[in-house]
């Protein structure tokens, strides 16, 4: 239902995106979009670039008088650090980066590869995903994400509502719900910075209020969990995506793994536990959608690893360019908006409609059917 395409380089003049498939009549809160962009730039562990940029988007089309029209939505972001034609060529690929494979595959220098593979591109994906969040909110869904690990520092995660997560991360520089774990995470990032190293971690995305029936069991490409995994895995640095209890389900018996089914007239069918992360048979089951994501440490190291100079073919240390020490807090925000995109896509697929009011009518009649 939804699709988008981004364009732009990290140090190019602009980043831009066109999103198609949004219904008409959705109020466009540009402050919400720009706040998501600000959070993407923040989070402890970011590097010098974020001090230069102040990411905000300008609307190119698809929105009139503050509401979507149903036409493709165009957004433009202008880079302050626009210097792509003056950037030096690099010859010593960074292990873990797209440098080597991109240069060989596209028969070009590393510069062109890193300009596009840079996580700066996620600014436009956050813009798209936060518009999707506006749609989800319009229909009573709520979204949050929080960091659960940075390197060796892990947080104990109690059972929390999505609203609680949002409230608890507000004062944490690493977007973590636990003040104690936040401190430990900050000192791990400081240690990595001191050692001219980088550090990865894990975050969790939670979405509440998702109706039963997004995605399907009938066709592999439309399964909701598969779509989430594909989309989130496409984010820079991501190495693992888990739904619900994820890999922990490989350690227990079936009787401890599944969520028993209950029914009341008021609630309809429901579960008291949520190890499935809100998805059974590739379909949302009405529980919160819970996605846990693992990011590797950023591959640009101030104390570089061994590499090969692509010009001389001699052993050399990898190139170093300004980078972040840890992008996991920023990643948690990006991941949130990417999962929101997939849920919005599944929602539009299920409830169709060209306008927000048509979708509302479709949703109402479907919810009646589920409770019957
Ligand atoms: C990023 C901007 C980049 C990097 C980072 C993400 O800015 P610059 O390269 O000018 O410092 O900080 O990109 C990478 C980690 C990478 O490996 O390319 C951003 O806005 O997210």
mmCIF file of C-alpha atoms and ligand atoms in Angstrom:
data_model
loop_
_atom_site.group_PDB
_atom_site.id
_atom_site.type_symbol
_atom_site.label_atom_id
_atom_site.label_comp_id
_atom_site.label_asym_id
_atom_site.label_seq_id
_atom_site.Cartn_x
_atom_site.Cartn_y
_atom_site.Cartn_z
ATOM 1 C CA UNK A 1 0.000 0.000 0.000
ATOM 2 C CA UNK A 2 2.762 2.387 1.030
ATOM 3 C CA UNK A 3 6.049 2.876 -0.767
ATOM 4 C CA UNK A 4 8.789 5.457 -0.692
ATOM 5 C CA UNK A 5 12.095 6.245 -2.283
ATOM 6 C CA UNK A 6 14.836 8.403 -0.826
ATOM 7 C CA UNK A 7 17.586 10.245 -2.642
ATOM 8 C CA UNK A 8 20.592 12.215 -1.488
ATOM 9 C CA UNK A 9 24.149 11.829 -0.210
ATOM 10 C CA UNK A 10 25.483 12.443 3.294
ATOM 11 C CA UNK A 11 27.322 15.626 2.260
ATOM 12 C CA UNK A 12 25.130 16.480 -0.745
ATOM 13 C CA UNK A 13 22.989 19.574 -0.951
ATOM 14 C CA UNK A 14 19.737 17.845 0.024
ATOM 15 C CA UNK A 15 18.098 14.647 1.157
ATOM 16 C CA UNK A 16 14.622 14.029 -0.250
ATOM 17 C CA UNK A 17 11.866 11.434 -0.176
ATOM 18 C CA UNK A 18 8.590 10.708 -1.947
ATOM 19 C CA UNK A 19 6.042 8.675 -0.004
ATOM 20 C CA UNK A 20 3.010 7.302 -1.789
ATOM 21 C CA UNK A 21 -0.111 5.580 -0.543
ATOM 22 C CA UNK A 22 -1.101 7.828 2.376
ATOM 23 C CA UNK A 23 -4.884 8.431 2.479
ATOM 24 C CA UNK A 24 -6.386 11.909 2.338
ATOM 25 C CA UNK A 25 -7.539 13.802 5.391
ATOM 26 C CA UNK A 26 -4.678 13.006 7.783
ATOM 27 C CA UNK A 27 -3.740 16.129 9.780
ATOM 28 C CA UNK A 28 -0.050 16.775 9.187
ATOM 29 C CA UNK A 29 1.728 17.759 12.383
ATOM 30 C CA UNK A 30 5.080 18.868 11.002
ATOM 31 C CA UNK A 31 6.313 19.574 14.549
ATOM 32 C CA UNK A 32 5.934 15.852 15.305
ATOM 33 C CA UNK A 33 8.030 14.966 12.247
ATOM 34 C CA UNK A 34 10.712 17.538 13.083
ATOM 35 C CA UNK A 35 10.823 16.420 16.720
ATOM 36 C CA UNK A 36 11.494 12.846 15.549
ATOM 37 C CA UNK A 37 14.291 14.198 13.351
ATOM 38 C CA UNK A 38 15.727 16.077 16.339
ATOM 39 C CA UNK A 39 15.679 12.909 18.467
ATOM 40 C CA UNK A 40 17.425 11.006 15.653
ATOM 41 C CA UNK A 41 20.222 13.567 15.822
ATOM 42 C CA UNK A 42 20.447 13.340 19.600
ATOM 43 C CA UNK A 43 21.266 10.553 22.031
ATOM 44 C CA UNK A 44 24.560 10.179 23.854
ATOM 45 C CA UNK A 45 27.421 8.965 21.666
ATOM 46 C CA UNK A 46 26.779 11.003 18.536
ATOM 47 C CA UNK A 47 29.672 12.724 16.748
ATOM 48 C CA UNK A 48 30.488 16.195 15.410
ATOM 49 C CA UNK A 49 28.147 16.191 12.418
ATOM 50 C CA UNK A 50 25.053 16.563 14.570
ATOM 51 C CA UNK A 51 26.413 19.812 15.994
ATOM 52 C CA UNK A 52 26.447 21.227 12.461
ATOM 53 C CA UNK A 53 23.055 20.033 11.263
ATOM 54 C CA UNK A 54 19.610 21.027 12.419
ATOM 55 C CA UNK A 55 17.410 18.593 10.520
ATOM 56 C CA UNK A 56 13.949 19.827 9.588
ATOM 57 C CA UNK A 57 11.868 19.040 6.507
ATOM 58 C CA UNK A 58 10.085 21.189 4.001
ATOM 59 C CA UNK A 59 6.955 19.915 2.230
ATOM 60 C CA UNK A 60 7.179 19.617 -1.550
ATOM 61 C CA UNK A 61 3.705 18.236 -2.221
ATOM 62 C CA UNK A 62 0.813 16.052 -1.100
ATOM 63 C CA UNK A 63 -0.255 18.294 1.784
ATOM 64 C CA UNK A 64 -2.648 21.236 1.504
ATOM 65 C CA UNK A 65 -3.813 23.380 4.414
ATOM 66 C CA UNK A 66 -2.213 21.010 6.923
ATOM 67 C CA UNK A 67 -3.862 17.810 5.650
ATOM 68 C CA UNK A 68 -2.776 15.015 3.323
ATOM 69 C CA UNK A 69 -4.582 14.994 -0.037
ATOM 70 C CA UNK A 70 -3.930 11.349 -0.980
ATOM 71 C CA UNK A 71 -1.273 12.428 -3.498
ATOM 72 C CA UNK A 72 2.405 11.424 -3.087
ATOM 73 C CA UNK A 73 4.015 13.346 -0.234
ATOM 74 C CA UNK A 74 7.358 14.980 -1.051
ATOM 75 C CA UNK A 75 9.778 16.081 1.680
ATOM 76 C CA UNK A 76 13.076 17.927 1.407
ATOM 77 C CA UNK A 77 15.875 18.307 3.951
ATOM 78 C CA UNK A 78 18.772 20.692 3.322
ATOM 79 C CA UNK A 79 22.249 19.698 4.538
ATOM 80 C CA UNK A 80 24.290 22.446 6.169
ATOM 81 C CA UNK A 81 27.488 20.418 5.740
ATOM 82 C CA UNK A 82 27.167 20.457 1.948
ATOM 83 C CA UNK A 83 30.662 19.809 0.592
ATOM 84 C CA UNK A 84 30.425 16.646 -1.476
ATOM 85 C CA UNK A 85 32.554 17.964 -4.355
ATOM 86 C CA UNK A 86 35.381 18.875 -1.975
ATOM 87 C CA UNK A 87 35.507 15.593 -0.057
ATOM 88 C CA UNK A 88 38.766 13.602 -0.425
ATOM 89 C CA UNK A 89 38.786 10.164 -2.072
ATOM 90 C CA UNK A 90 39.505 7.242 0.271
ATOM 91 C CA UNK A 91 41.431 4.086 -0.673
ATOM 92 C CA UNK A 92 41.571 2.013 2.533
ATOM 93 C CA UNK A 93 38.144 0.390 3.138
ATOM 94 C CA UNK A 94 36.847 0.135 6.706
ATOM 95 C CA UNK A 95 36.162 -3.453 7.866
ATOM 96 C CA UNK A 96 32.429 -3.804 8.483
ATOM 97 C CA UNK A 97 31.477 -0.873 6.231
ATOM 98 C CA UNK A 98 30.031 -0.920 2.694
ATOM 99 C CA UNK A 99 33.329 0.577 1.431
ATOM 100 C CA UNK A 100 34.992 -2.496 -0.100
ATOM 101 C CA UNK A 101 31.973 -4.321 -1.507
ATOM 102 C CA UNK A 102 30.425 -1.085 -2.815
ATOM 103 C CA UNK A 103 33.632 0.047 -4.523
ATOM 104 C CA UNK A 104 34.158 -3.339 -6.212
ATOM 105 C CA UNK A 105 30.532 -3.801 -7.230
ATOM 106 C CA UNK A 106 29.952 -0.305 -8.638
ATOM 107 C CA UNK A 107 33.475 0.177 -10.067
ATOM 108 C CA UNK A 108 33.960 3.478 -8.315
ATOM 109 C CA UNK A 109 35.859 5.070 -5.437
ATOM 110 C CA UNK A 110 34.981 4.595 -1.770
ATOM 111 C CA UNK A 111 33.755 8.202 -1.458
ATOM 112 C CA UNK A 112 30.676 7.630 -3.620
ATOM 113 C CA UNK A 113 29.886 4.464 -1.644
ATOM 114 C CA UNK A 114 30.115 5.971 1.802
ATOM 115 C CA UNK A 115 28.174 9.070 0.816
ATOM 116 C CA UNK A 116 25.143 6.913 0.106
ATOM 117 C CA UNK A 117 25.668 4.111 2.619
ATOM 118 C CA UNK A 118 25.981 6.639 5.478
ATOM 119 C CA UNK A 119 23.255 6.450 8.103
ATOM 120 C CA UNK A 120 22.456 10.052 7.297
ATOM 121 C CA UNK A 121 19.972 8.616 4.784
ATOM 122 C CA UNK A 122 17.864 7.478 7.732
ATOM 123 C CA UNK A 123 16.798 11.094 8.288
ATOM 124 C CA UNK A 124 14.371 10.703 5.396
ATOM 125 C CA UNK A 125 13.194 7.304 6.602
ATOM 126 C CA UNK A 126 12.480 8.829 10.007
ATOM 127 C CA UNK A 127 10.476 11.577 8.290
ATOM 128 C CA UNK A 128 8.410 8.948 6.427
ATOM 129 C CA UNK A 129 7.989 6.739 9.498
ATOM 130 C CA UNK A 130 6.902 9.603 11.694
ATOM 131 C CA UNK A 131 4.171 10.509 9.179
ATOM 132 C CA UNK A 132 3.109 6.852 9.486
ATOM 133 C CA UNK A 133 3.049 7.301 13.271
ATOM 134 C CA UNK A 134 0.606 10.183 12.817
ATOM 135 C CA UNK A 135 -1.670 7.740 10.961
ATOM 136 C CA UNK A 136 -1.313 5.107 13.700
ATOM 137 C CA UNK A 137 -2.100 7.688 16.390
ATOM 138 C CA UNK A 138 -5.181 8.800 14.432
ATOM 139 C CA UNK A 139 -6.492 5.238 14.907
ATOM 140 C CA UNK A 140 -5.597 4.849 18.587
ATOM 141 C CA UNK A 141 -2.210 3.158 18.284
ATOM 142 C CA UNK A 142 0.773 4.321 20.323
ATOM 143 C CA UNK A 143 4.512 3.890 19.660
ATOM 144 C CA UNK A 144 7.699 3.957 21.733
ATOM 145 C CA UNK A 145 11.220 2.581 21.679
ATOM 146 C CA UNK A 146 13.923 2.264 24.310
ATOM 147 C CA UNK A 147 17.540 1.180 24.524
ATOM 148 C CA UNK A 148 18.044 -2.078 26.474
ATOM 149 C CA UNK A 149 21.782 -2.621 26.013
ATOM 150 C CA UNK A 150 24.946 -0.754 25.104
ATOM 151 C CA UNK A 151 27.933 -3.087 24.918
ATOM 152 C CA UNK A 152 28.236 -4.837 28.302
ATOM 153 C CA UNK A 153 25.696 -2.518 30.020
ATOM 154 C CA UNK A 154 22.223 -4.078 29.946
ATOM 155 C CA UNK A 155 18.982 -2.787 31.461
ATOM 156 C CA UNK A 156 16.468 -4.971 33.308
ATOM 157 C CA UNK A 157 13.219 -4.402 31.446
ATOM 158 C CA UNK A 158 10.078 -4.559 33.611
ATOM 159 C CA UNK A 159 6.587 -4.987 32.107
ATOM 160 C CA UNK A 160 5.608 -1.505 30.945
ATOM 161 C CA UNK A 161 2.948 0.136 28.856
ATOM 162 C CA UNK A 162 4.007 2.013 25.731
ATOM 163 C CA UNK A 163 3.061 5.303 27.413
ATOM 164 C CA UNK A 164 5.264 4.435 30.426
ATOM 165 C CA UNK A 165 8.239 3.706 28.171
ATOM 166 C CA UNK A 166 7.829 7.077 26.484
ATOM 167 C CA UNK A 167 7.671 8.840 29.834
ATOM 168 C CA UNK A 168 10.612 6.973 31.378
ATOM 169 C CA UNK A 169 13.101 7.559 28.551
ATOM 170 C CA UNK A 170 12.472 11.307 28.550
ATOM 171 C CA UNK A 171 15.310 12.146 30.939
ATOM 172 C CA UNK A 172 17.749 9.495 29.793
ATOM 173 C CA UNK A 173 20.622 10.608 27.515
ATOM 174 C CA UNK A 174 20.616 7.096 26.006
ATOM 175 C CA UNK A 175 16.795 6.683 25.808
ATOM 176 C CA UNK A 176 16.777 3.921 28.451
ATOM 177 C CA UNK A 177 13.951 3.386 30.984
ATOM 178 C CA UNK A 178 16.305 2.629 33.904
ATOM 179 C CA UNK A 179 18.266 5.571 35.430
ATOM 180 C CA UNK A 180 20.868 3.144 36.825
ATOM 181 C CA UNK A 181 21.429 1.376 33.492
ATOM 182 C CA UNK A 182 21.481 4.770 31.706
ATOM 183 C CA UNK A 183 24.492 5.790 33.812
ATOM 184 C CA UNK A 184 26.273 2.520 33.063
ATOM 185 C CA UNK A 185 25.569 2.916 29.351
ATOM 186 C CA UNK A 186 26.936 6.464 29.334
ATOM 187 C CA UNK A 187 30.158 5.289 30.954
ATOM 188 C CA UNK A 188 30.511 2.445 28.414
ATOM 189 C CA UNK A 189 30.214 5.022 25.608
ATOM 190 C CA UNK A 190 32.767 7.265 27.350
ATOM 191 C CA UNK A 191 35.145 4.335 27.649
ATOM 192 C CA UNK A 192 34.731 3.491 23.953
ATOM 193 C CA UNK A 193 35.408 7.122 23.023
ATOM 194 C CA UNK A 194 38.519 7.275 25.232
ATOM 195 C CA UNK A 195 39.790 4.076 23.600
ATOM 196 C CA UNK A 196 39.117 5.483 20.120
ATOM 197 C CA UNK A 197 36.655 2.615 19.709
ATOM 198 C CA UNK A 198 32.915 2.284 19.035
ATOM 199 C CA UNK A 199 30.162 0.268 20.694
ATOM 200 C CA UNK A 200 26.837 -1.287 19.640
ATOM 201 C CA UNK A 201 23.810 -2.492 21.550
ATOM 202 C CA UNK A 202 20.131 -3.341 21.473
ATOM 203 C CA UNK A 203 16.846 -1.488 21.518
ATOM 204 C CA UNK A 204 13.203 -2.480 21.646
ATOM 205 C CA UNK A 205 10.260 -1.023 19.723
ATOM 206 C CA UNK A 206 6.719 -1.363 21.138
ATOM 207 C CA UNK A 207 3.436 -0.457 19.453
ATOM 208 C CA UNK A 208 0.107 -0.754 21.273
ATOM 209 C CA UNK A 209 -3.473 -0.706 20.013
ATOM 210 C CA UNK A 210 -2.720 -2.629 16.801
ATOM 211 C CA UNK A 211 -5.900 -4.418 15.685
ATOM 212 C CA UNK A 212 -5.974 -8.188 15.145
ATOM 213 C CA UNK A 213 -5.413 -9.122 11.516
ATOM 214 C CA UNK A 214 -2.585 -7.023 10.020
ATOM 215 C CA UNK A 215 -0.419 -9.219 7.784
ATOM 216 C CA UNK A 216 -1.482 -12.769 6.876
ATOM 217 C CA UNK A 217 -0.639 -16.463 7.129
ATOM 218 C CA UNK A 218 -1.578 -17.131 3.473
ATOM 219 C CA UNK A 219 1.375 -15.649 1.630
ATOM 220 C CA UNK A 220 5.010 -15.393 2.723
ATOM 221 C CA UNK A 221 5.696 -11.912 1.356
ATOM 222 C CA UNK A 222 2.760 -10.406 3.233
ATOM 223 C CA UNK A 223 3.594 -11.890 6.661
ATOM 224 C CA UNK A 224 3.870 -9.030 9.134
ATOM 225 C CA UNK A 225 6.916 -10.370 11.021
ATOM 226 C CA UNK A 226 8.815 -10.952 7.772
ATOM 227 C CA UNK A 227 8.043 -7.431 6.611
ATOM 228 C CA UNK A 228 9.191 -5.937 9.915
ATOM 229 C CA UNK A 229 12.417 -7.958 9.837
ATOM 230 C CA UNK A 230 13.212 -6.951 6.247
ATOM 231 C CA UNK A 231 12.579 -3.300 6.851
ATOM 232 C CA UNK A 232 14.420 -3.037 10.157
ATOM 233 C CA UNK A 233 17.332 -5.173 8.944
ATOM 234 C CA UNK A 234 17.848 -2.686 6.103
ATOM 235 C CA UNK A 235 18.861 -0.073 8.670
ATOM 236 C CA UNK A 236 22.608 0.579 8.837
ATOM 237 C CA UNK A 237 24.463 -1.473 11.522
ATOM 238 C CA UNK A 238 21.549 -3.818 12.261
ATOM 239 C CA UNK A 239 22.603 -7.451 12.604
ATOM 240 C CA UNK A 240 19.590 -9.092 14.296
ATOM 241 C CA UNK A 241 15.851 -8.532 14.550
ATOM 242 C CA UNK A 242 13.743 -10.457 17.061
ATOM 243 C CA UNK A 243 9.980 -10.474 17.536
ATOM 244 C CA UNK A 244 8.690 -10.783 21.128
ATOM 245 C CA UNK A 245 10.814 -13.136 23.230
ATOM 246 C CA UNK A 246 12.817 -13.857 20.042
ATOM 247 C CA UNK A 247 15.947 -15.984 20.481
ATOM 248 C CA UNK A 248 15.001 -16.691 24.119
ATOM 249 C CA UNK A 249 12.199 -18.928 22.775
ATOM 250 C CA UNK A 250 14.870 -21.343 21.578
ATOM 251 C CA UNK A 251 15.819 -22.048 25.203
ATOM 252 C CA UNK A 252 12.443 -23.113 26.667
ATOM 253 C CA UNK A 253 9.714 -25.761 26.255
ATOM 254 C CA UNK A 254 6.520 -25.120 24.313
ATOM 255 C CA UNK A 255 4.474 -24.906 27.489
ATOM 256 C CA UNK A 256 6.611 -21.893 28.537
ATOM 257 C CA UNK A 257 6.752 -20.308 25.103
ATOM 258 C CA UNK A 258 3.192 -19.662 23.995
ATOM 259 C CA UNK A 259 0.558 -17.169 25.076
ATOM 260 C CA UNK A 260 -2.692 -18.760 26.263
ATOM 261 C CA UNK A 261 -5.972 -17.473 24.803
ATOM 262 C CA UNK A 262 -8.805 -15.890 26.830
ATOM 263 C CA UNK A 263 -12.158 -14.296 25.991
ATOM 264 C CA UNK A 264 -14.498 -11.814 27.628
ATOM 265 C CA UNK A 265 -17.432 -10.035 26.034
ATOM 266 C CA UNK A 266 -15.822 -6.675 26.706
ATOM 267 C CA UNK A 267 -12.273 -7.454 25.504
ATOM 268 C CA UNK A 268 -13.018 -10.121 22.906
ATOM 269 C CA UNK A 269 -10.142 -12.624 22.447
ATOM 270 C CA UNK A 270 -6.946 -11.681 24.274
ATOM 271 C CA UNK A 271 -3.676 -12.986 25.796
ATOM 272 C CA UNK A 272 -2.296 -12.352 29.292
ATOM 273 C CA UNK A 273 1.343 -12.823 28.212
ATOM 274 C CA UNK A 274 3.081 -11.581 25.084
ATOM 275 C CA UNK A 275 6.019 -13.817 24.208
ATOM 276 C CA UNK A 276 4.853 -13.784 20.587
ATOM 277 C CA UNK A 277 5.481 -10.021 20.411
ATOM 278 C CA UNK A 278 1.974 -9.406 19.103
ATOM 279 C CA UNK A 279 2.325 -11.589 15.998
ATOM 280 C CA UNK A 280 1.096 -15.173 15.404
ATOM 281 C CA UNK A 281 0.984 -16.794 11.972
ATOM 282 C CA UNK A 282 2.487 -13.658 10.396
ATOM 283 C CA UNK A 283 -0.590 -11.748 11.610
ATOM 284 C CA UNK A 284 -1.037 -9.207 14.419
ATOM 285 C CA UNK A 285 -2.940 -10.783 17.344
ATOM 286 C CA UNK A 286 -4.030 -7.646 19.203
ATOM 287 C CA UNK A 287 -1.192 -7.664 21.783
ATOM 288 C CA UNK A 288 1.547 -5.011 21.661
ATOM 289 C CA UNK A 289 3.952 -5.426 18.756
ATOM 290 C CA UNK A 290 7.405 -5.900 20.344
ATOM 291 C CA UNK A 291 10.551 -5.881 18.204
ATOM 292 C CA UNK A 292 14.077 -6.188 19.599
ATOM 293 C CA UNK A 293 16.941 -5.027 17.399
ATOM 294 C CA UNK A 294 20.711 -5.559 17.710
ATOM 295 C CA UNK A 295 23.112 -3.015 16.222
ATOM 296 C CA UNK A 296 26.794 -3.788 15.727
ATOM 297 C CA UNK A 297 29.371 -1.138 16.739
ATOM 298 C CA UNK A 298 29.898 1.541 14.071
ATOM 299 C CA UNK A 299 32.621 0.442 11.689
ATOM 300 C CA UNK A 300 34.510 3.751 11.504
ATOM 301 C CA UNK A 301 37.199 3.514 14.187
ATOM 302 C CA UNK A 302 39.526 6.307 15.303
ATOM 303 C CA UNK A 303 42.077 3.558 15.985
ATOM 304 C CA UNK A 304 41.539 1.752 12.679
ATOM 305 C CA UNK A 305 41.646 -1.994 12.009
ATOM 306 C CA UNK A 306 43.794 -3.675 9.384
ATOM 307 C CA UNK A 307 42.792 -3.210 5.772
ATOM 308 C CA UNK A 308 44.304 -3.109 2.293
ATOM 309 C CA UNK A 309 45.020 0.014 0.263
ATOM 310 C CA UNK A 310 42.958 -0.494 -2.898
ATOM 311 C CA UNK A 311 45.467 1.513 -4.944
ATOM 312 C CA UNK A 312 48.688 -0.256 -3.903
ATOM 313 C CA UNK A 313 47.154 -3.548 -2.633
ATOM 314 C CA UNK A 314 49.476 -3.191 0.345
ATOM 315 C CA UNK A 315 48.543 -3.774 3.988
ATOM 316 C CA UNK A 316 47.332 -0.512 5.562
ATOM 317 C CA UNK A 317 45.223 0.758 8.425
ATOM 318 C CA UNK A 318 41.612 1.551 7.387
ATOM 319 C CA UNK A 319 40.659 5.155 6.650
ATOM 320 C CA UNK A 320 39.145 7.219 9.427
ATOM 321 C CA UNK A 321 36.551 9.963 8.996
ATOM 322 C CA UNK A 322 34.557 11.827 11.616
ATOM 323 C CA UNK A 323 32.002 9.426 13.067
ATOM 324 C CA UNK A 324 29.849 8.524 16.060
ATOM 325 C CA UNK A 325 31.051 6.480 19.040
ATOM 326 C CA UNK A 326 27.616 4.925 19.540
ATOM 327 C CA UNK A 327 24.483 5.314 17.435
ATOM 328 C CA UNK A 328 22.203 2.950 19.388
ATOM 329 C CA UNK A 329 20.047 5.691 21.032
ATOM 330 C CA UNK A 330 19.585 7.340 17.610
ATOM 331 C CA UNK A 331 19.000 3.864 16.154
ATOM 332 C CA UNK A 332 16.166 3.244 18.595
ATOM 333 C CA UNK A 333 14.331 6.235 17.173
ATOM 334 C CA UNK A 334 15.011 5.142 13.593
ATOM 335 C CA UNK A 335 13.855 1.589 14.366
ATOM 336 C CA UNK A 336 10.652 2.900 15.929
ATOM 337 C CA UNK A 337 9.723 4.807 12.798
ATOM 338 C CA UNK A 338 10.639 1.873 10.524
ATOM 339 C CA UNK A 339 8.373 -0.523 12.446
ATOM 340 C CA UNK A 340 5.658 2.149 12.393
ATOM 341 C CA UNK A 341 5.964 2.278 8.608
ATOM 342 C CA UNK A 342 5.360 -1.478 8.335
ATOM 343 C CA UNK A 343 2.416 -1.386 10.749
ATOM 344 C CA UNK A 344 0.893 1.557 8.844
ATOM 345 C CA UNK A 345 1.373 -0.387 5.593
ATOM 346 C CA UNK A 346 -0.343 -3.477 7.067
ATOM 347 C CA UNK A 347 -3.114 -1.285 8.486
ATOM 348 C CA UNK A 348 -3.815 0.364 5.125
ATOM 349 C CA UNK A 349 -3.733 -3.015 3.399
ATOM 350 C CA UNK A 350 -6.356 -4.360 5.823
ATOM 351 C CA UNK A 351 -8.643 -1.335 6.036
ATOM 352 C CA UNK A 352 -8.010 0.201 2.633
ATOM 353 C CA UNK A 353 -9.735 3.368 1.687
ATOM 354 C CA UNK A 354 -8.623 6.585 0.045
ATOM 355 C CA UNK A 355 -9.537 8.800 2.974
ATOM 356 C CA UNK A 356 -9.154 8.693 6.739
ATOM 357 C CA UNK A 357 -12.946 8.713 7.178
ATOM 358 C CA UNK A 358 -13.426 5.748 4.818
ATOM 359 C CA UNK A 359 -10.792 3.795 6.788
ATOM 360 C CA UNK A 360 -12.610 4.676 10.010
ATOM 361 C CA UNK A 361 -15.857 3.170 8.664
ATOM 362 C CA UNK A 362 -14.045 0.011 7.523
ATOM 363 C CA UNK A 363 -12.274 -0.400 10.866
ATOM 364 C CA UNK A 364 -15.493 0.031 12.852
ATOM 365 C CA UNK A 365 -17.338 -2.707 10.964
ATOM 366 C CA UNK A 366 -14.339 -5.084 11.181
ATOM 367 C CA UNK A 367 -13.968 -4.630 14.950
ATOM 368 C CA UNK A 368 -17.648 -5.542 15.344
ATOM 369 C CA UNK A 369 -17.008 -8.749 13.372
ATOM 370 C CA UNK A 370 -13.986 -9.688 15.584
ATOM 371 C CA UNK A 371 -16.007 -9.348 18.798
ATOM 372 C CA UNK A 372 -19.031 -11.309 17.468
HETATM 373 C C1 LIG B 1 25.083 10.609 10.183
HETATM 374 C C2 LIG B 1 25.906 11.527 9.614
HETATM 375 C C3 LIG B 1 27.302 11.183 9.309
HETATM 376 C C4 LIG B 1 27.849 10.253 10.384
HETATM 377 C C5 LIG B 1 27.012 9.005 10.558
HETATM 378 C C6 LIG B 1 25.553 9.241 10.530
HETATM 379 O O1 LIG B 1 27.955 12.421 9.281
HETATM 380 P P1 LIG B 1 29.513 12.656 8.921
HETATM 381 O O2 LIG B 1 29.926 11.489 8.061
HETATM 382 O O3 LIG B 1 29.530 13.963 8.195
HETATM 383 O O4 LIG B 1 30.170 12.716 10.257
HETATM 384 O O5 LIG B 1 27.880 10.915 11.623
HETATM 385 O O6 LIG B 1 27.302 8.121 9.532
HETATM 386 C C7 LIG B 1 27.964 6.979 9.810
HETATM 387 C C8 LIG B 1 28.029 6.445 10.978
HETATM 388 C C9 LIG B 1 28.627 6.361 8.688
HETATM 389 O O7 LIG B 1 29.300 5.317 8.908
HETATM 390 O O8 LIG B 1 28.546 6.883 7.599
HETATM 391 C C10 LIG B 1 23.675 10.907 10.462
HETATM 392 O O9 LIG B 1 23.196 12.060 10.230
HETATM 393 O O10 LIG B 1 22.992 9.993 10.952
#
